[in-house]
mmCIF file of C-alpha atoms in Angstrom:
data_model
loop_
_atom_site.group_PDB
_atom_site.id
_atom_site.type_symbol
_atom_site.label_atom_id
_atom_site.label_comp_id
_atom_site.label_asym_id
_atom_site.label_seq_id
_atom_site.Cartn_x
_atom_site.Cartn_y
_atom_site.Cartn_z
ATOM 1 C CA UNK A 1 -12.505 5.298 -22.582
ATOM 2 C CA UNK A 2 -10.317 8.380 -22.218
ATOM 3 C CA UNK A 3 -10.590 8.100 -18.512
ATOM 4 C CA UNK A 4 -8.918 4.719 -18.405
ATOM 5 C CA UNK A 5 -5.113 4.830 -16.920
ATOM 6 C CA UNK A 6 -2.485 4.714 -19.626
ATOM 7 C CA UNK A 7 -0.633 2.248 -17.156
ATOM 8 C CA UNK A 8 -3.327 -0.177 -16.911
ATOM 9 C CA UNK A 9 -4.117 0.134 -20.827
ATOM 10 C CA UNK A 10 -0.482 -0.595 -21.198
ATOM 11 C CA UNK A 11 -0.470 -3.803 -18.996
ATOM 12 C CA UNK A 12 -3.509 -4.943 -20.760
ATOM 13 C CA UNK A 13 -1.721 -4.737 -24.259
ATOM 14 C CA UNK A 14 1.276 -6.586 -23.012
ATOM 15 C CA UNK A 15 -0.690 -9.275 -21.123
ATOM 16 C CA UNK A 16 -3.371 -9.907 -23.506
ATOM 17 C CA UNK A 17 -3.010 -8.533 -26.992
ATOM 18 C CA UNK A 18 0.686 -9.197 -27.539
ATOM 19 C CA UNK A 19 0.493 -12.939 -25.984
ATOM 20 C CA UNK A 20 -2.404 -13.682 -28.213
ATOM 21 C CA UNK A 21 -0.709 -12.306 -31.163
ATOM 22 C CA UNK A 22 2.311 -14.338 -30.532
ATOM 23 C CA UNK A 23 0.077 -17.375 -30.330
ATOM 24 C CA UNK A 24 -1.247 -16.842 -33.506
ATOM 25 C CA UNK A 25 2.097 -18.156 -34.900
ATOM 26 C CA UNK A 26 4.857 -17.054 -37.266
ATOM 27 C CA UNK A 27 2.567 -15.789 -39.723
ATOM 28 C CA UNK A 28 1.641 -12.941 -37.204
ATOM 29 C CA UNK A 29 5.223 -12.237 -36.338
ATOM 30 C CA UNK A 30 5.231 -9.030 -37.959
ATOM 31 C CA UNK A 31 2.170 -7.576 -36.299
ATOM 32 C CA UNK A 32 3.265 -8.900 -32.938
ATOM 33 C CA UNK A 33 6.628 -6.999 -33.283
ATOM 34 C CA UNK A 34 4.798 -3.881 -34.556
ATOM 35 C CA UNK A 35 2.425 -3.928 -31.625
ATOM 36 C CA UNK A 36 5.185 -4.453 -29.157
ATOM 37 C CA UNK A 37 7.005 -1.304 -30.577
ATOM 38 C CA UNK A 38 3.857 0.648 -30.114
ATOM 39 C CA UNK A 39 3.533 -0.512 -26.564
ATOM 40 C CA UNK A 40 7.196 0.493 -25.835
ATOM 41 C CA UNK A 41 6.517 3.858 -27.613
ATOM 42 C CA UNK A 42 3.301 4.268 -25.157
ATOM 43 C CA UNK A 43 5.496 3.292 -22.207
ATOM 44 C CA UNK A 44 8.304 5.593 -22.759
ATOM 45 C CA UNK A 45 5.911 8.642 -23.773
ATOM 46 C CA UNK A 46 4.112 8.098 -20.322
ATOM 47 C CA UNK A 47 6.467 9.979 -18.084
ATOM 48 C CA UNK A 48 5.821 13.150 -19.703
ATOM 49 C CA UNK A 49 2.384 13.336 -18.226
ATOM 50 C CA UNK A 50 2.995 10.551 -15.307
ATOM 51 C CA UNK A 51 2.406 7.471 -14.344
ATOM 52 C CA UNK A 52 -1.082 7.988 -13.167
ATOM 53 C CA UNK A 53 -2.136 9.681 -16.367
ATOM 54 C CA UNK A 54 -5.495 8.822 -18.357
ATOM 55 C CA UNK A 55 -5.437 8.135 -21.938
ATOM 56 C CA UNK A 56 -7.240 11.534 -22.518
ATOM 57 C CA UNK A 57 -4.491 13.470 -20.725
ATOM 58 C CA UNK A 58 -1.682 11.884 -22.760
ATOM 59 C CA UNK A 59 -3.403 12.748 -25.815
ATOM 60 C CA UNK A 60 -4.465 16.063 -24.678
ATOM 61 C CA UNK A 61 -1.055 16.801 -23.950
ATOM 62 C CA UNK A 62 0.354 15.852 -27.059
ATOM 63 C CA UNK A 63 -2.481 17.881 -28.725
ATOM 64 C CA UNK A 64 -1.088 21.242 -26.542
ATOM 65 C CA UNK A 65 2.213 20.587 -27.684
ATOM 66 C CA UNK A 66 1.536 20.666 -31.268
ATOM 67 C CA UNK A 67 2.336 17.136 -32.133
ATOM 68 C CA UNK A 68 -0.698 16.396 -34.113
ATOM 69 C CA UNK A 69 -2.900 18.034 -36.763
ATOM 70 C CA UNK A 70 -6.306 17.435 -35.459
ATOM 71 C CA UNK A 71 -9.288 17.249 -37.886
ATOM 72 C CA UNK A 72 -12.494 15.365 -37.849
ATOM 73 C CA UNK A 73 -13.386 12.813 -40.821
ATOM 74 C CA UNK A 74 -13.608 12.560 -43.631
ATOM 75 C CA UNK A 75 -10.270 14.471 -43.928
ATOM 76 C CA UNK A 76 -9.014 12.977 -40.678
ATOM 77 C CA UNK A 77 -6.069 14.083 -38.335
ATOM 78 C CA UNK A 78 -2.568 13.744 -39.078
ATOM 79 C CA UNK A 79 -0.805 12.272 -36.167
ATOM 80 C CA UNK A 80 2.789 12.590 -35.167
ATOM 81 C CA UNK A 81 4.692 9.226 -36.263
ATOM 82 C CA UNK A 82 6.445 8.891 -32.830
ATOM 83 C CA UNK A 83 3.413 9.996 -30.915
ATOM 84 C CA UNK A 84 1.314 8.170 -28.209
ATOM 85 C CA UNK A 85 -1.777 8.715 -30.293
ATOM 86 C CA UNK A 86 -0.482 6.872 -33.477
ATOM 87 C CA UNK A 87 0.730 4.227 -31.051
ATOM 88 C CA UNK A 88 -2.716 3.725 -29.462
ATOM 89 C CA UNK A 89 -4.434 4.138 -32.647
ATOM 90 C CA UNK A 90 -2.613 0.981 -34.254
ATOM 91 C CA UNK A 91 -2.872 -1.046 -30.728
ATOM 92 C CA UNK A 92 -6.445 -0.203 -31.224
ATOM 93 C CA UNK A 93 -7.009 -1.483 -34.626
ATOM 94 C CA UNK A 94 -4.845 -4.790 -33.767
ATOM 95 C CA UNK A 95 -6.919 -5.436 -30.872
ATOM 96 C CA UNK A 96 -9.974 -5.076 -32.936
ATOM 97 C CA UNK A 97 -8.584 -7.608 -35.485
ATOM 98 C CA UNK A 98 -7.840 -10.010 -32.478
ATOM 99 C CA UNK A 99 -10.967 -9.639 -30.964
ATOM 100 C CA UNK A 100 -13.022 -10.298 -34.099
ATOM 101 C CA UNK A 101 -10.825 -13.153 -34.646
ATOM 102 C CA UNK A 102 -11.332 -14.829 -31.139
ATOM 103 C CA UNK A 103 -15.065 -13.806 -31.383
ATOM 104 C CA UNK A 104 -15.312 -16.108 -34.742
ATOM 105 C CA UNK A 105 -13.129 -19.085 -33.513
ATOM 106 C CA UNK A 106 -14.521 -19.276 -30.209
ATOM 107 C CA UNK A 107 -17.834 -18.534 -30.840
ATOM 108 C CA UNK A 108 -19.334 -21.898 -32.474
ATOM 109 C CA UNK A 109 -16.120 -23.630 -33.187
ATOM 110 C CA UNK A 110 -17.157 -24.300 -36.780
ATOM 111 C CA UNK A 111 -15.110 -21.115 -38.422
ATOM 112 C CA UNK A 112 -12.255 -22.193 -40.303
ATOM 113 C CA UNK A 113 -8.811 -20.124 -38.917
ATOM 114 C CA UNK A 114 -8.005 -18.767 -42.673
ATOM 115 C CA UNK A 115 -11.494 -17.580 -43.149
ATOM 116 C CA UNK A 116 -11.896 -16.151 -39.907
ATOM 117 C CA UNK A 117 -8.591 -14.438 -40.022
ATOM 118 C CA UNK A 118 -9.422 -13.220 -43.345
ATOM 119 C CA UNK A 119 -12.669 -11.586 -42.323
ATOM 120 C CA UNK A 120 -11.263 -9.982 -39.166
ATOM 121 C CA UNK A 121 -8.409 -8.544 -41.230
ATOM 122 C CA UNK A 122 -10.689 -7.027 -43.809
ATOM 123 C CA UNK A 123 -12.895 -5.577 -40.960
ATOM 124 C CA UNK A 124 -10.207 -3.983 -38.515
ATOM 125 C CA UNK A 125 -6.958 -3.528 -40.604
ATOM 126 C CA UNK A 126 -7.550 -3.657 -44.483
ATOM 127 C CA UNK A 127 -8.995 0.002 -44.526
ATOM 128 C CA UNK A 128 -5.659 1.366 -43.249
ATOM 129 C CA UNK A 129 -3.076 -1.043 -45.418
ATOM 130 C CA UNK A 130 -1.734 -0.359 -48.833
ATOM 131 C CA UNK A 131 -1.293 -3.062 -51.185
ATOM 132 C CA UNK A 132 1.996 -4.435 -49.657
ATOM 133 C CA UNK A 133 0.418 -4.814 -45.934
ATOM 134 C CA UNK A 134 -2.699 -6.320 -47.427
ATOM 135 C CA UNK A 135 -0.713 -9.013 -49.301
ATOM 136 C CA UNK A 136 1.311 -9.963 -46.159
ATOM 137 C CA UNK A 137 -1.817 -10.343 -44.133
ATOM 138 C CA UNK A 138 -3.204 -12.467 -46.984
ATOM 139 C CA UNK A 139 -0.072 -14.874 -46.403
ATOM 140 C CA UNK A 140 -0.377 -14.973 -42.761
ATOM 141 C CA UNK A 141 -4.156 -15.882 -43.101
ATOM 142 C CA UNK A 142 -2.978 -18.740 -44.899
ATOM 143 C CA UNK A 143 -1.060 -19.977 -42.214
ATOM 144 C CA UNK A 144 -3.438 -19.317 -39.582
ATOM 145 C CA UNK A 145 -3.285 -22.119 -36.486
ATOM 146 C CA UNK A 146 -6.586 -23.718 -35.470
ATOM 147 C CA UNK A 147 -8.371 -22.575 -32.522
ATOM 148 C CA UNK A 148 -7.269 -25.368 -30.396
ATOM 149 C CA UNK A 149 -3.659 -24.786 -31.428
ATOM 150 C CA UNK A 150 -4.090 -21.019 -30.450
ATOM 151 C CA UNK A 151 -5.375 -22.049 -27.031
ATOM 152 C CA UNK A 152 -2.645 -25.000 -26.647
ATOM 153 C CA UNK A 153 -0.014 -22.048 -27.259
ATOM 154 C CA UNK A 154 -1.654 -19.691 -24.594
ATOM 155 C CA UNK A 155 -2.154 -22.415 -22.183
ATOM 156 C CA UNK A 156 -0.095 -25.363 -22.288
ATOM 157 C CA UNK A 157 -1.193 -27.050 -19.365
ATOM 158 C CA UNK A 158 -3.624 -29.489 -20.772
ATOM 159 C CA UNK A 159 -5.358 -29.924 -17.386
ATOM 160 C CA UNK A 160 -6.245 -26.410 -16.946
ATOM 161 C CA UNK A 161 -7.131 -25.962 -20.627
ATOM 162 C CA UNK A 162 -10.793 -26.690 -20.866
ATOM 163 C CA UNK A 163 -14.186 -24.928 -21.674
ATOM 164 C CA UNK A 164 -12.843 -22.250 -19.499
ATOM 165 C CA UNK A 165 -10.270 -21.501 -22.107
ATOM 166 C CA UNK A 166 -12.942 -20.845 -24.755
ATOM 167 C CA UNK A 167 -14.963 -18.714 -22.356
ATOM 168 C CA UNK A 168 -11.564 -16.625 -21.469
ATOM 169 C CA UNK A 169 -11.027 -15.821 -25.157
ATOM 170 C CA UNK A 170 -14.655 -15.128 -25.645
ATOM 171 C CA UNK A 171 -14.879 -12.594 -22.761
ATOM 172 C CA UNK A 172 -11.531 -11.030 -24.056
ATOM 173 C CA UNK A 173 -13.302 -10.560 -27.540
ATOM 174 C CA UNK A 174 -16.181 -8.928 -25.908
ATOM 175 C CA UNK A 175 -14.014 -6.852 -23.669
ATOM 176 C CA UNK A 176 -11.742 -5.911 -26.310
ATOM 177 C CA UNK A 177 -14.314 -4.709 -28.762
ATOM 178 C CA UNK A 178 -15.901 -2.504 -25.899
ATOM 179 C CA UNK A 179 -12.394 -1.102 -25.267
ATOM 180 C CA UNK A 180 -11.928 -0.261 -28.961
ATOM 181 C CA UNK A 181 -15.147 1.267 -29.370
ATOM 182 C CA UNK A 182 -14.645 3.617 -26.105
ATOM 183 C CA UNK A 183 -11.317 4.576 -27.142
ATOM 184 C CA UNK A 184 -11.848 5.172 -30.673
ATOM 185 C CA UNK A 185 -15.005 7.327 -29.356
ATOM 186 C CA UNK A 186 -12.119 9.545 -27.360
ATOM 187 C CA UNK A 187 -9.902 9.693 -30.240
ATOM 188 C CA UNK A 188 -12.909 10.983 -32.280
ATOM 189 C CA UNK A 189 -13.937 13.377 -29.614
ATOM 190 C CA UNK A 190 -10.323 14.849 -29.702
ATOM 191 C CA UNK A 191 -10.152 14.755 -33.333
ATOM 192 C CA UNK A 192 -7.352 12.444 -33.397
ATOM 193 C CA UNK A 193 -8.725 9.735 -35.958
ATOM 194 C CA UNK A 194 -6.140 9.292 -38.434
ATOM 195 C CA UNK A 195 -7.522 7.600 -41.350
ATOM 196 C CA UNK A 196 -4.167 7.685 -43.812
ATOM 197 C CA UNK A 197 -2.905 4.252 -45.197
ATOM 198 C CA UNK A 198 0.518 2.643 -44.654
#
């Protein structure tokens, strides 16, 4: 996880996570905008360590610069508000949400979008949200588009949209969950797990 090049990770967030959140419709517009800002933040901070830097190198640079107050759980770290670590933390939480949602919707096709979105939210984001953000996501879940609508938004060409789309979204979910686990392990190893709510 920590050995992953930042530039590659940023590209994955841009071409995968952000596109998927946009395909989830207007209910997810706030999350998509917030994640786009976090991607921009990561990209802007990358020159401080070089474009070939790994995630671990970028986070270690921030620790050495005194940007964070590292601490293991249960207290957790206090990450700098404009840091790469806080941007990465929220992007990983969002990716966790999106991967759980796609796994539920693409798995057997029987999951109801609002239920799947609510379940994914409770597992990935709710522990870090105060009541205001929780109410925003509850409203977003009610307007969740059907899985077929999401695939249409991601791939408007009907001829190209077939079983491969479901396979691609399931692969996205599986890879996303692995990436979240690996990078969260790196954050934990560096004592940069921030448990505060927003």
